[in-house]
XYZ file of C-alpha atoms in Angstrom:
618
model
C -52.699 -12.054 14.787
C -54.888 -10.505 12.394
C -57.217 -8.118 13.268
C -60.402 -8.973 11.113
C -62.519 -5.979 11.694
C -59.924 -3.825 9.323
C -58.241 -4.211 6.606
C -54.986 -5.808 6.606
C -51.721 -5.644 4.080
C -49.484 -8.762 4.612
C -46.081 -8.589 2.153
C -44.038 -12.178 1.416
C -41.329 -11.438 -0.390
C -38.553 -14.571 -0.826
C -36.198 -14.855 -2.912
C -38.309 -15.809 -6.224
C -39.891 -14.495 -9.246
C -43.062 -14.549 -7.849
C -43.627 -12.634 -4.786
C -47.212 -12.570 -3.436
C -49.513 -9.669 -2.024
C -52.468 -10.542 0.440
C -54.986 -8.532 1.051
C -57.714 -9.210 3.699
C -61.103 -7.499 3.862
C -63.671 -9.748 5.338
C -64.963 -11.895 4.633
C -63.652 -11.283 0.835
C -60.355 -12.935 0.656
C -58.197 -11.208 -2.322
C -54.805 -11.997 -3.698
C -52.728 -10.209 -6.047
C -49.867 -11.852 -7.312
C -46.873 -10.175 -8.906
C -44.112 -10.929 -10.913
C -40.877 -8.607 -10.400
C -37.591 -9.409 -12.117
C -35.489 -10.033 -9.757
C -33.580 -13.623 -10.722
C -33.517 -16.560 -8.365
C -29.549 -16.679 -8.332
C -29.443 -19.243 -5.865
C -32.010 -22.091 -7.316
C -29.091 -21.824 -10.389
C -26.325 -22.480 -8.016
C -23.596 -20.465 -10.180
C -21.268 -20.943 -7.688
C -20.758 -24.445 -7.206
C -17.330 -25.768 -7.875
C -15.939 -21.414 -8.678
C -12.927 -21.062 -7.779
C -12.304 -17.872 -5.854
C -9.213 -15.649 -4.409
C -9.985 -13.456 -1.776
C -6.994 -11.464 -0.858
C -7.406 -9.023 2.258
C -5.636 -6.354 1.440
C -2.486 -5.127 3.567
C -1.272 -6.781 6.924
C 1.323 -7.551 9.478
C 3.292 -4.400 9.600
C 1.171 -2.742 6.885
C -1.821 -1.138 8.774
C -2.754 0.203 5.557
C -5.159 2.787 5.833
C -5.766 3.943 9.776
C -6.211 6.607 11.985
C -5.993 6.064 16.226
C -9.037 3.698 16.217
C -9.635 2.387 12.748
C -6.875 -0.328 10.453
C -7.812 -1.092 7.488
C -5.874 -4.170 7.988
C -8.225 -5.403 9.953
C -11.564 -4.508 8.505
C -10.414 -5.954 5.178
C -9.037 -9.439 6.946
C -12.969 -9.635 9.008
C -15.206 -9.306 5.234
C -12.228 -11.721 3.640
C -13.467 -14.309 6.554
C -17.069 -13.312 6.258
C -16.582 -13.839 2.513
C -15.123 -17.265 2.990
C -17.797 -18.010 5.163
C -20.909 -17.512 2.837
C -18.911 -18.444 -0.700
C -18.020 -22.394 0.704
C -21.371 -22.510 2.230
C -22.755 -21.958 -1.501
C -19.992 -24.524 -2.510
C -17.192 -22.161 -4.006
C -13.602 -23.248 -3.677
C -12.313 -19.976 -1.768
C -8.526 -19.538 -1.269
C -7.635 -15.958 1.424
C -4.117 -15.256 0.499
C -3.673 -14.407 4.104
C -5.990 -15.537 7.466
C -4.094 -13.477 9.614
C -2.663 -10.757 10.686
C 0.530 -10.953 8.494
C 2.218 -9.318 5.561
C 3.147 -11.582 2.581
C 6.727 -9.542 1.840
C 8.315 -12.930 3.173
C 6.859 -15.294 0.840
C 9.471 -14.329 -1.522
C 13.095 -13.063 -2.217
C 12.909 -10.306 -4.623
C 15.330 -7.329 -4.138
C 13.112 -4.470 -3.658
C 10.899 -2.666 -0.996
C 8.915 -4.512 1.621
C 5.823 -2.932 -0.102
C 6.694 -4.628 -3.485
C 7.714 -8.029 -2.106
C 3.987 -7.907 -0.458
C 2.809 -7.271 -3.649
C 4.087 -9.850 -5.561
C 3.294 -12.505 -3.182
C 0.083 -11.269 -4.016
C 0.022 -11.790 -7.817
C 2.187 -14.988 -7.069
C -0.530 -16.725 -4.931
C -3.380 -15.762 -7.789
C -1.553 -17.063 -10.361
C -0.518 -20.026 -8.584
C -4.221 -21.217 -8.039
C -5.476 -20.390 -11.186
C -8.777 -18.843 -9.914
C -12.248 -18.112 -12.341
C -12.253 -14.635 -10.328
C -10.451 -13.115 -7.506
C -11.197 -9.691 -5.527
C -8.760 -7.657 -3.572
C -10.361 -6.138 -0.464
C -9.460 -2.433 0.775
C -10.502 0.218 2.238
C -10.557 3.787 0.904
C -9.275 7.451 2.062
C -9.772 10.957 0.979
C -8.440 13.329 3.665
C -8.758 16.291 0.995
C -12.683 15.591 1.023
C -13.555 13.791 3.854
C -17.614 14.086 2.213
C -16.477 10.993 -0.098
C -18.115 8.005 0.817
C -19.129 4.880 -0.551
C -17.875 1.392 -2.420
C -15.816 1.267 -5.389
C -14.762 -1.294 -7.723
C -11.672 -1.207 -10.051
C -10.625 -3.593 -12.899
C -8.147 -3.767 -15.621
C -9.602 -3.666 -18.745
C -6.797 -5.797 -20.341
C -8.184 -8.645 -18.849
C -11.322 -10.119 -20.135
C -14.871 -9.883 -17.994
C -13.183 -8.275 -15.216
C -15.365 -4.707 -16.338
C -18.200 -7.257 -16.392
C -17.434 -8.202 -12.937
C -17.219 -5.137 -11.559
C -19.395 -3.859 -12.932
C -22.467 -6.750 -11.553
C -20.602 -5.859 -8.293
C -20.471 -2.356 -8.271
C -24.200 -2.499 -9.109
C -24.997 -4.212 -6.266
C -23.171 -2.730 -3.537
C -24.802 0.967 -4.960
C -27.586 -1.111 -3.329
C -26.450 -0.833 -0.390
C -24.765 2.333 -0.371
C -28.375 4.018 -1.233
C -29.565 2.060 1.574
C -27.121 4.082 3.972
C -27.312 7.419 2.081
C -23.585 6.992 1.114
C -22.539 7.815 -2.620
C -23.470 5.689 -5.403
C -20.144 5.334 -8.219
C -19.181 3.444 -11.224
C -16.508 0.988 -11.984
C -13.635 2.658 -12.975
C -10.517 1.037 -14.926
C -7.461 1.635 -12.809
C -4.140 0.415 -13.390
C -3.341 -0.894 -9.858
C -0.135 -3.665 -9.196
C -2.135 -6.353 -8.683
C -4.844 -5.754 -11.386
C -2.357 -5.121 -14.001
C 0.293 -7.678 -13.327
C -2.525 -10.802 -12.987
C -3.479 -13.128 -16.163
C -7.355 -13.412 -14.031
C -10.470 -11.845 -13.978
C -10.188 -9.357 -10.888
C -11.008 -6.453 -9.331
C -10.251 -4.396 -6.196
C -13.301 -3.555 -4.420
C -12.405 -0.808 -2.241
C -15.002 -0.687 0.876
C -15.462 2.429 2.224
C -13.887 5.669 2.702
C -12.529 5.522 6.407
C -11.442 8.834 6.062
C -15.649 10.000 6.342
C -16.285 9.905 9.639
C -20.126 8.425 9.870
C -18.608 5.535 7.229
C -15.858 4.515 9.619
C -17.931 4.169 12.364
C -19.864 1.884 9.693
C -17.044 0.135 8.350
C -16.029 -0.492 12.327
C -19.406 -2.798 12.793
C -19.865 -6.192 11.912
C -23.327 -6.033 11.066
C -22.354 -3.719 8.159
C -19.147 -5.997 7.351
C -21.803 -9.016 7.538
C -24.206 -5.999 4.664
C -21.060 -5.635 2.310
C -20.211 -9.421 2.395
C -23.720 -10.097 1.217
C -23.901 -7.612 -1.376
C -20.596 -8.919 -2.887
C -22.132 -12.381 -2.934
C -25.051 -11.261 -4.764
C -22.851 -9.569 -7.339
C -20.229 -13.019 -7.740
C -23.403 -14.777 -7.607
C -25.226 -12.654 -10.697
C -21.933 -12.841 -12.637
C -21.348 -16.275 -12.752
C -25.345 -17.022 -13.271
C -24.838 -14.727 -16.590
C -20.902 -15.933 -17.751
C -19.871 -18.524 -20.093
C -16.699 -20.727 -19.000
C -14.371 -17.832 -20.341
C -10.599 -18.025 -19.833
C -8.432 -15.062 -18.601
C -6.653 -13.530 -21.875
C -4.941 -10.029 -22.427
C -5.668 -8.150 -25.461
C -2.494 -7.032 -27.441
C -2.153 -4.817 -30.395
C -0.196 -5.436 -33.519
C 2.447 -2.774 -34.657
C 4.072 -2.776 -37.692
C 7.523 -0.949 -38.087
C 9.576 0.121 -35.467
C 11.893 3.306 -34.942
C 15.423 1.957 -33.779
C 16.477 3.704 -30.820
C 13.483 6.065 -29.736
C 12.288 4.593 -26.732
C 9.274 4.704 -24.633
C 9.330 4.611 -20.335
C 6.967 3.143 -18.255
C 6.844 2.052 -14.332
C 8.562 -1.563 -14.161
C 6.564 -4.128 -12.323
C 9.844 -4.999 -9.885
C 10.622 -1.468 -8.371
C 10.421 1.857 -8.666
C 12.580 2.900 -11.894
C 11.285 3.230 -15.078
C 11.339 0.433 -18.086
C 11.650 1.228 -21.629
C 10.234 -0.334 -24.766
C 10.737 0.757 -28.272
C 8.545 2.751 -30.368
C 6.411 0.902 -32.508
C 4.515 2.962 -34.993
C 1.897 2.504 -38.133
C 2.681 6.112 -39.034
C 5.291 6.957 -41.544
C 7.087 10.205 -40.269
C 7.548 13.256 -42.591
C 11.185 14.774 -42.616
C 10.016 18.211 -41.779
C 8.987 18.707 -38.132
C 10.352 15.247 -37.546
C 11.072 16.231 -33.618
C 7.719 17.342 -32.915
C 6.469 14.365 -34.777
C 8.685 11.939 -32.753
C 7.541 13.902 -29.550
C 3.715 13.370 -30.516
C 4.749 9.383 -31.229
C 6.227 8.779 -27.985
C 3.854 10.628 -26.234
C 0.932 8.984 -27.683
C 2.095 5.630 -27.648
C 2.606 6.360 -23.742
C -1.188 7.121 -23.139
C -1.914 3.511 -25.016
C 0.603 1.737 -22.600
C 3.251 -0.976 -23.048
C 2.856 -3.856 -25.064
C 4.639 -5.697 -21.993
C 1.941 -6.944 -19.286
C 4.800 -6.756 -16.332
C 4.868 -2.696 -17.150
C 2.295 -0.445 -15.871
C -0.405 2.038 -17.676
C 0.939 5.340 -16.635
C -2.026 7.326 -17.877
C -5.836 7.073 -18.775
C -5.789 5.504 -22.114
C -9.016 8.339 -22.960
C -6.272 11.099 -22.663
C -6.305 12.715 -26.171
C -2.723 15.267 -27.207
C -4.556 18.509 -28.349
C -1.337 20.374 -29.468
C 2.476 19.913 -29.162
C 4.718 23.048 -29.193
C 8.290 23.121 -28.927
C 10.072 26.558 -27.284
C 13.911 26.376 -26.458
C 14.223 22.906 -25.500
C 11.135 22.750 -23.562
C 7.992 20.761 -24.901
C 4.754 22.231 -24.175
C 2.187 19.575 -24.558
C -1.836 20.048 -24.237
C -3.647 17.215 -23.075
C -7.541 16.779 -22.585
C -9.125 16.745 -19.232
C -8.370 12.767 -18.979
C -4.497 13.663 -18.449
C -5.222 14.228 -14.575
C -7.118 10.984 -14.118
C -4.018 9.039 -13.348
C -5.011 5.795 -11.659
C -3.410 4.187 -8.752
C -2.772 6.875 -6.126
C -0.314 9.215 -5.507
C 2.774 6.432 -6.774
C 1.000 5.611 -9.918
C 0.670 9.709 -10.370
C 4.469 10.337 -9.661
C 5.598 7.568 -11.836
C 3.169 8.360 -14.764
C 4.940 12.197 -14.818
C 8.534 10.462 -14.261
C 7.833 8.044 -17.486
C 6.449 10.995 -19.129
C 9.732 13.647 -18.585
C 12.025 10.622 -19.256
C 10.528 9.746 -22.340
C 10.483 13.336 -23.695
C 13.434 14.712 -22.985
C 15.619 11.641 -24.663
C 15.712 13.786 -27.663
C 18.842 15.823 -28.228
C 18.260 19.854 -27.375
C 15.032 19.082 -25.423
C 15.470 19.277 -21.664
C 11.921 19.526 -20.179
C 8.458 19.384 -20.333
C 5.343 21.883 -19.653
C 2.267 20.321 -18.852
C -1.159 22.717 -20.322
C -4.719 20.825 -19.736
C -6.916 22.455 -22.563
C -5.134 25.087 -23.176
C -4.563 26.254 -19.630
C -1.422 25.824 -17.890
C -1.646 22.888 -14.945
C -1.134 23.635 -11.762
C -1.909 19.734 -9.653
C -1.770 16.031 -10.380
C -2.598 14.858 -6.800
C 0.128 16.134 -4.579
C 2.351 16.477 -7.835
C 3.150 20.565 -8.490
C 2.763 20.549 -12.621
C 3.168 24.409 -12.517
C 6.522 24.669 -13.117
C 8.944 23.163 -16.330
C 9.324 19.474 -15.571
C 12.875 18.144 -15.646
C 14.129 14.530 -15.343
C 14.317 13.530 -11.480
C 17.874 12.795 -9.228
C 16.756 9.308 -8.069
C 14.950 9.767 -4.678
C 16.653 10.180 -1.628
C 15.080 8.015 1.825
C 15.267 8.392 5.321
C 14.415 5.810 8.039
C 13.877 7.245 11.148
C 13.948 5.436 14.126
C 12.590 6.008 17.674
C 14.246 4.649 20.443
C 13.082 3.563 24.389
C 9.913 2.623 23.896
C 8.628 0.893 27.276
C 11.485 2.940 28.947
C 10.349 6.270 28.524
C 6.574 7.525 28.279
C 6.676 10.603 27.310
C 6.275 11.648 23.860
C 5.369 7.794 22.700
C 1.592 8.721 22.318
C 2.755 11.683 20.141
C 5.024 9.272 18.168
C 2.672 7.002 17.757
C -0.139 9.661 15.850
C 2.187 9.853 13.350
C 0.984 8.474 9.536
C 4.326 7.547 8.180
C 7.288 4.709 8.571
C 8.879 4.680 11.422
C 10.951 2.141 13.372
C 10.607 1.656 16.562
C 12.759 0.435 18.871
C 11.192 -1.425 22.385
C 13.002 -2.191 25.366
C 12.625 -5.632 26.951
C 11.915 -7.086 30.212
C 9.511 -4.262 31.360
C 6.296 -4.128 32.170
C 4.557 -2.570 29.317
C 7.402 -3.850 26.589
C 5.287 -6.765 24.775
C 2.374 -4.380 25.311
C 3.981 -1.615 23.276
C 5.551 -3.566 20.654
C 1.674 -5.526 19.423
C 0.415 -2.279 19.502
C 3.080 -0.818 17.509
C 3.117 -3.957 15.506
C -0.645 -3.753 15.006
C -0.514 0.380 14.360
C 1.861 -0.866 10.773
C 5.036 0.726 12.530
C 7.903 -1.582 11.864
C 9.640 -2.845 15.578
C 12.880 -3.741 16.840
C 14.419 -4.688 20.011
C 16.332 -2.066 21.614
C 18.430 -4.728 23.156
C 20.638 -2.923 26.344
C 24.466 -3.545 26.051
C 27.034 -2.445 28.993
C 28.408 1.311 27.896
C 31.592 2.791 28.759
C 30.241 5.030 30.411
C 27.000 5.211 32.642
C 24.603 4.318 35.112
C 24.147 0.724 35.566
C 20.260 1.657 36.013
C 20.328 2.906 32.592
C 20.448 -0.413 31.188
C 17.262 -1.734 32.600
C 16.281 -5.741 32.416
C 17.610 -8.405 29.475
C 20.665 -6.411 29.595
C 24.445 -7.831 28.047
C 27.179 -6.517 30.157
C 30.812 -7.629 30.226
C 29.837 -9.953 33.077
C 28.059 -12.181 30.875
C 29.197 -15.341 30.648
C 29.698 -15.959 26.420
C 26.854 -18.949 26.751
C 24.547 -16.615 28.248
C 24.636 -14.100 25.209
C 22.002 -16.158 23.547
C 19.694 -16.858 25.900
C 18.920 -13.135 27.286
C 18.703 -12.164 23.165
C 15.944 -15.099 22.733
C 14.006 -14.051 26.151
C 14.569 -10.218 25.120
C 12.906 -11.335 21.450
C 9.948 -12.752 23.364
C 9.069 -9.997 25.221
C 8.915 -8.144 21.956
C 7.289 -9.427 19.482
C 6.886 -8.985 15.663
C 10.864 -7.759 16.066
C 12.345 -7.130 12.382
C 15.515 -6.253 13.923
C 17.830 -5.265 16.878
C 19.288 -2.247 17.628
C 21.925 -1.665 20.608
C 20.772 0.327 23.732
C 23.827 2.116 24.639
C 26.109 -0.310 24.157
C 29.592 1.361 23.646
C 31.827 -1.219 26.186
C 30.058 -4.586 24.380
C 29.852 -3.397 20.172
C 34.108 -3.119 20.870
C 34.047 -7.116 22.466
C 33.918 -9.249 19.260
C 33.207 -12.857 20.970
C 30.405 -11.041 22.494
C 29.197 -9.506 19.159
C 29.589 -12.501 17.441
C 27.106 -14.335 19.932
C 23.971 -11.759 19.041
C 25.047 -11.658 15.371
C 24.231 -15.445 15.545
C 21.021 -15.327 17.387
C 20.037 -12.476 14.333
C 21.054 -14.972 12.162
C 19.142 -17.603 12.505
C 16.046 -15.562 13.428
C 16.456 -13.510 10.572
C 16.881 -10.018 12.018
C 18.559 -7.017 10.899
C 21.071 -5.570 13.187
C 21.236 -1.414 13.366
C 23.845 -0.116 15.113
C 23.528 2.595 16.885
C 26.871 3.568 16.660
C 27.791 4.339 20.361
C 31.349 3.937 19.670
C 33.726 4.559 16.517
C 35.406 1.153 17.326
C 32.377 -0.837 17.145
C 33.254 -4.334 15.576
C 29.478 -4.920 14.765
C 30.148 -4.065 10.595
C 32.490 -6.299 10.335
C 31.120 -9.684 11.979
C 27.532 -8.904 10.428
C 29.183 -9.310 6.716
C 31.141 -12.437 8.428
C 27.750 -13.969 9.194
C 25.920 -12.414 6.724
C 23.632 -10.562 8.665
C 21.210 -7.202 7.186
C 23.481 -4.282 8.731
C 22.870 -0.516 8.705
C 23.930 2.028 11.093
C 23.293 5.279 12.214
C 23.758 8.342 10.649
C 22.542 11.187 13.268
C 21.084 11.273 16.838
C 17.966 13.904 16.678
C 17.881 14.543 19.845
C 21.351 14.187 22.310
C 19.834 18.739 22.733
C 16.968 18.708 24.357
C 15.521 21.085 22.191
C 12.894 21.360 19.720
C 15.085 23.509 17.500
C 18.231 21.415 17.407
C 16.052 18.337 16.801
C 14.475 20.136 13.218
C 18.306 21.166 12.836
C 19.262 17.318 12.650
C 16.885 16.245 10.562
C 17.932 18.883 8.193
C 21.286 17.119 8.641
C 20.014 13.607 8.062
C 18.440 15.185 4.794
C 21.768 16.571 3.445
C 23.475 12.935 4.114
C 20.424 11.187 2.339
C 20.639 13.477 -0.490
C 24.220 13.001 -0.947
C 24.330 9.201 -0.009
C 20.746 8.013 -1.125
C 19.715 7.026 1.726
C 20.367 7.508 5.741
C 19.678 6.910 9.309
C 18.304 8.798 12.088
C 17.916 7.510 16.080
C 15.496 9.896 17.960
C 14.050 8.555 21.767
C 10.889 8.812 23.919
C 11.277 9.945 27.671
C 13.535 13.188 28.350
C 13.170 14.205 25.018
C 10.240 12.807 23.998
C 7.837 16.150 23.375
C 10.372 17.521 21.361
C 11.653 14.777 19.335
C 8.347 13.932 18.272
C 6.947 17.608 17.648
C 10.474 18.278 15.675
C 9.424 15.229 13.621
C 5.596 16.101 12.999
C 6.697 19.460 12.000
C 9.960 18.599 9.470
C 7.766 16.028 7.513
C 6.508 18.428 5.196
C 9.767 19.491 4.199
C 11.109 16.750 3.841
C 8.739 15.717 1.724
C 8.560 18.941 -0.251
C 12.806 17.783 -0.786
C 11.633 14.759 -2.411
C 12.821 12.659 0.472
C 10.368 9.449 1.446
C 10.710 8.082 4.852
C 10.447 4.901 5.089
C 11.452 1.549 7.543
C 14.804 0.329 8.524
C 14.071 -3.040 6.850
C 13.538 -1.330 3.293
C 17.388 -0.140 3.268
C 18.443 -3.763 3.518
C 16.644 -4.718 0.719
């Protein structure tokens, strides 16, 4: 109620040109109308009939970005809804490319990673529905400066209006980032799978940076979820209210001659090795200094990218070549400051100095490269050490690592569980915490397995605990206790044996689980409890995924032996490619998993990736 006796400011402001100020002093009666220039976006209904892709980034066993309390998984699957919600209400066709909590890797049969299968399904799905725009929802970390904060969007710029696009929405989620004191940014090109492998206008809009603390806690609420889902509306909303009916097209450029057999490497589209393409050039080359002008050719015609749009950008197309110099077989090249903007993470970064080394040092007498950034010798590119001659790569070695007993044995699992990396791991059935442990494994982005029990030589029957296979069991049985062992773990990619040594010898009895893993599409890992186990042979009779072990971490208990076997497992993978690990929980829990935590680095510094059972049987 208005109090008469003083004045009075009363403020309508709607969604309108026109917003009107009333000011009371009685009895006078003034108003004051004003005119601001904010558009009525909704009276112009620029979204009726759009057809939109909303693809919530990550899923199913790919947490994506987390800590203990925070998946970005799940964050980016709640806006996608919230998203869906308020584009059909404005009359937008919206497709998710997921509505759950699952990863798209099975949606189809490409031979490579789990990661890239995911992917692909990705870029499948958008260019299956033809969309006028989609956006690719994430979340954001920076653990070197947690400080960070705010929204940013990325777009290709090969595509047409997708810098348009982000740019409307980057403008208006700055909005709401000054609203919250977070950081304001600009869209920035990037060279991201899905962005560069898509014939659509697209961006990634990453959310957040979970790795600032305040800003997770945001990110967390639904009332800010419900904030970023309307400021992205505005922004679609603005865009299409200022757009012609453009089609998606890719700009190319024309080259004129081209130089047989010098070739050019980017990252392939399909995996992780490099792709070549020959040098096209408009320059004619002199015959003096012809290797340093090849070098400068290749080298240039890197920065511009491939004329191919299923290779990737390695490097920011800005990045100028100050100066090549050539000192016993090494090239020194001087880039500008652009050189270390490499787009895409720490992947895109390694692969952009893989295609760079590879394409350099195809010329006769030249064996590596050094790396100077205005003159000054580089030290980082992300986590990539630059100081040092660069030299083509041995192709990477991996390591799965896999952690068995879970819902057997308690101790060490919470320790396990903290750790950021792929791991596999392995739940017993048929206890009381089992389907318990395996969703919240599932939902953490490890990968899971039943650790299905089998009858061992030798033991105590106690050992075995429920859902167990002993030489008792009738044959008929077999199948039953593995489908009532699957459903008290759920999300299972695989099995692995439990012991085991008496029943992976039996090969009726083998034959029985292989089938169940058959049809249910498991991989089978075995543990490798005996050296006559028959499993090898009846998985490649039934074509079943197979691996088996490689080392035990932990049959010490002791922290040192356990750092001492993963040493091992690193001298196999190096050799082999690839290899397996088993460590457990219970007994040996502390110091399997503090072994672990503390080898990772080193590992890592070896050039050895862990990753999930599943990606070896690729």
């Amino acid at each position: 109620m208005i109090n008469w006796k003083k004045p009075s400011l009363i403020i309508l402001i709607k969604r309108m040109t026109a917003v009107g100020l009333i000011t009371f002093f009685f009895p006078l009666l003034v108003v004051f109308l004003v005119y601001t220039s904010v558009p009525d976006l909704r009276g112009t209904n620029s979204l009726k009939g759009r057809k939109i892709v909303i693809d919530p980034g990550h899923g199913g066993i790919d947490g994506g970005a987390n800590s203990s309390d925070f998946l970005e998984k799940e964050v980016n699957l709640e806006v996608a809804k919230k998203l869906y919600q308020e584009l059909t209400r404005s009359g937008a066709q919206v497709i998710l490319t997921r509505k759950g909590d699952v990863s798209l890797d099975q949606l189809n049969n490409i031979s490579s990673s789990r990661h890239k299968r995911d992917l692909y399904a990705r870029v499948s799905l958008i260019e299956k529905h033809k969309p006028d725009i989609f956006l690719s929802l994430h979340i954001n970390a920076n653990y070197r400066q947690p400080s960070t904060t705010g929204s940013i969007v990325f777009y290709n710029k090969g595509i047409l209006n997708s810098e348009k696009l982000a740019t409307v929405l980057q403008e208006n989620l700055n909005i709401l980032m000054e609203k919250h004191n977070l950081k304001k940014h600009r869209a920035e090109p990037a060279d991201y799978y899905i962005l560069r492998n898509t014939n659509y206008t697209g961006v990634i809009v990453e959310m957040g940076f979970m790795s600032n603390p305040r800003e997770k806690e945001m990110l967390k609420t639904s009332r800010y979820q419900w904030q970023l889902t309307k400021s992205i509306v505005r922004g679609i909303e603005e865009y299409f209210s200022t757009s012609g009916n453009y089609r998606p097209n890719r700009t190319t450029e024309n080259f004129s001659e081209g130089l047989p057999g010098i070739k050019v490497y980017f990252p392939g589209s399909k995996g992780e090795d490099l792709e070549c393409e020959q040098l096209q050039t408009k320059k004619v080359l002199l015959s003096k200094n012809v290797t340093k002008e090849l070098v400068f050719e290749v080298v240039a015609r890197l920065i511009r990218g491939p004329q191919r749009r299923d290779l990737w950008v390695p490097f920011d197309p800005e990045t100028k070549i100050r100066h090549i110099v050539l000192i016993d077989g090494v090239v020194e090249v001087d880039f500008s400051p652009e050189f270390t903007r490499v787009p895409g993470g720490s992947f895109a970064e390694l692969l952009a100095i893989k295609s760079l080394v590879k394409t350099v040092t195809q010329f006769e007498g030249i064996y590596g490269v050094k790396i100077l950034i205005e003159g000054r010798e580089a030290e980082l590119l992300g986590h990539l050490d630059l100081s040092k001659v660069l030299t083509p790569e041995v192709p990477k070695a991996v390591i799965a690592l896999v952690i068995d007993d879970l819902a057997g044995g308690e101790t060490g699992r919470k320790e396990i569980m903290t750790i950021r990396r792929p791991l596999t791991l392995a739940v017993m059935p048929g206890l009381e915490s089992s389907t318990e442990i395996a969703r919240e494994a599932y939902r953490r982005g490890y990968e899971v397995f039943l650790h299905l029990p089998m009858e061992p030589e030798v033991g105590r029957p106690e050992w075995l605990g429920p859902g167990a296979i002993t030489t008792a069991t009738p044959l008929e049985k077999i199948r039953e206790i593995v489908l009532t062992d699957l459903q008290d773990v759920p999300h299972a990619a695989g099995i692995n044996n439990h012991m085991g040594s008496k029943i992976t010898k039996r090969e009726e009895m083998m034959r029985e689980i292989f089938k169940v893993a058959s049809e249910m599409n498991l991989i089978f890992l075995d543990s490798k409890t005996t050296p006559d186990s028959v499993a090898a042979r009846i998985a490649k009779e039934l074509k079943v995924p197979f691996v088996e072990r490689d080392v035990f971490l932990d049959e010490v208990n002791s922290l040192e032996h356990v750092k001492k076997q993963i040493r091992h497992l690193a001298e196999i993978a190096t050799k082999t490619g690839q290899a397996i690990g088993i460590g457990h929980v219970g007994i040996t829990g502390i110091n399997t998993s503090r072994g672990i935590i503390e080898m990772i680095p080193w590992l890592e510094d070896q050039g050895i990736e862990l990753v999930f059972v599943s990606d070896l049987c690729c």
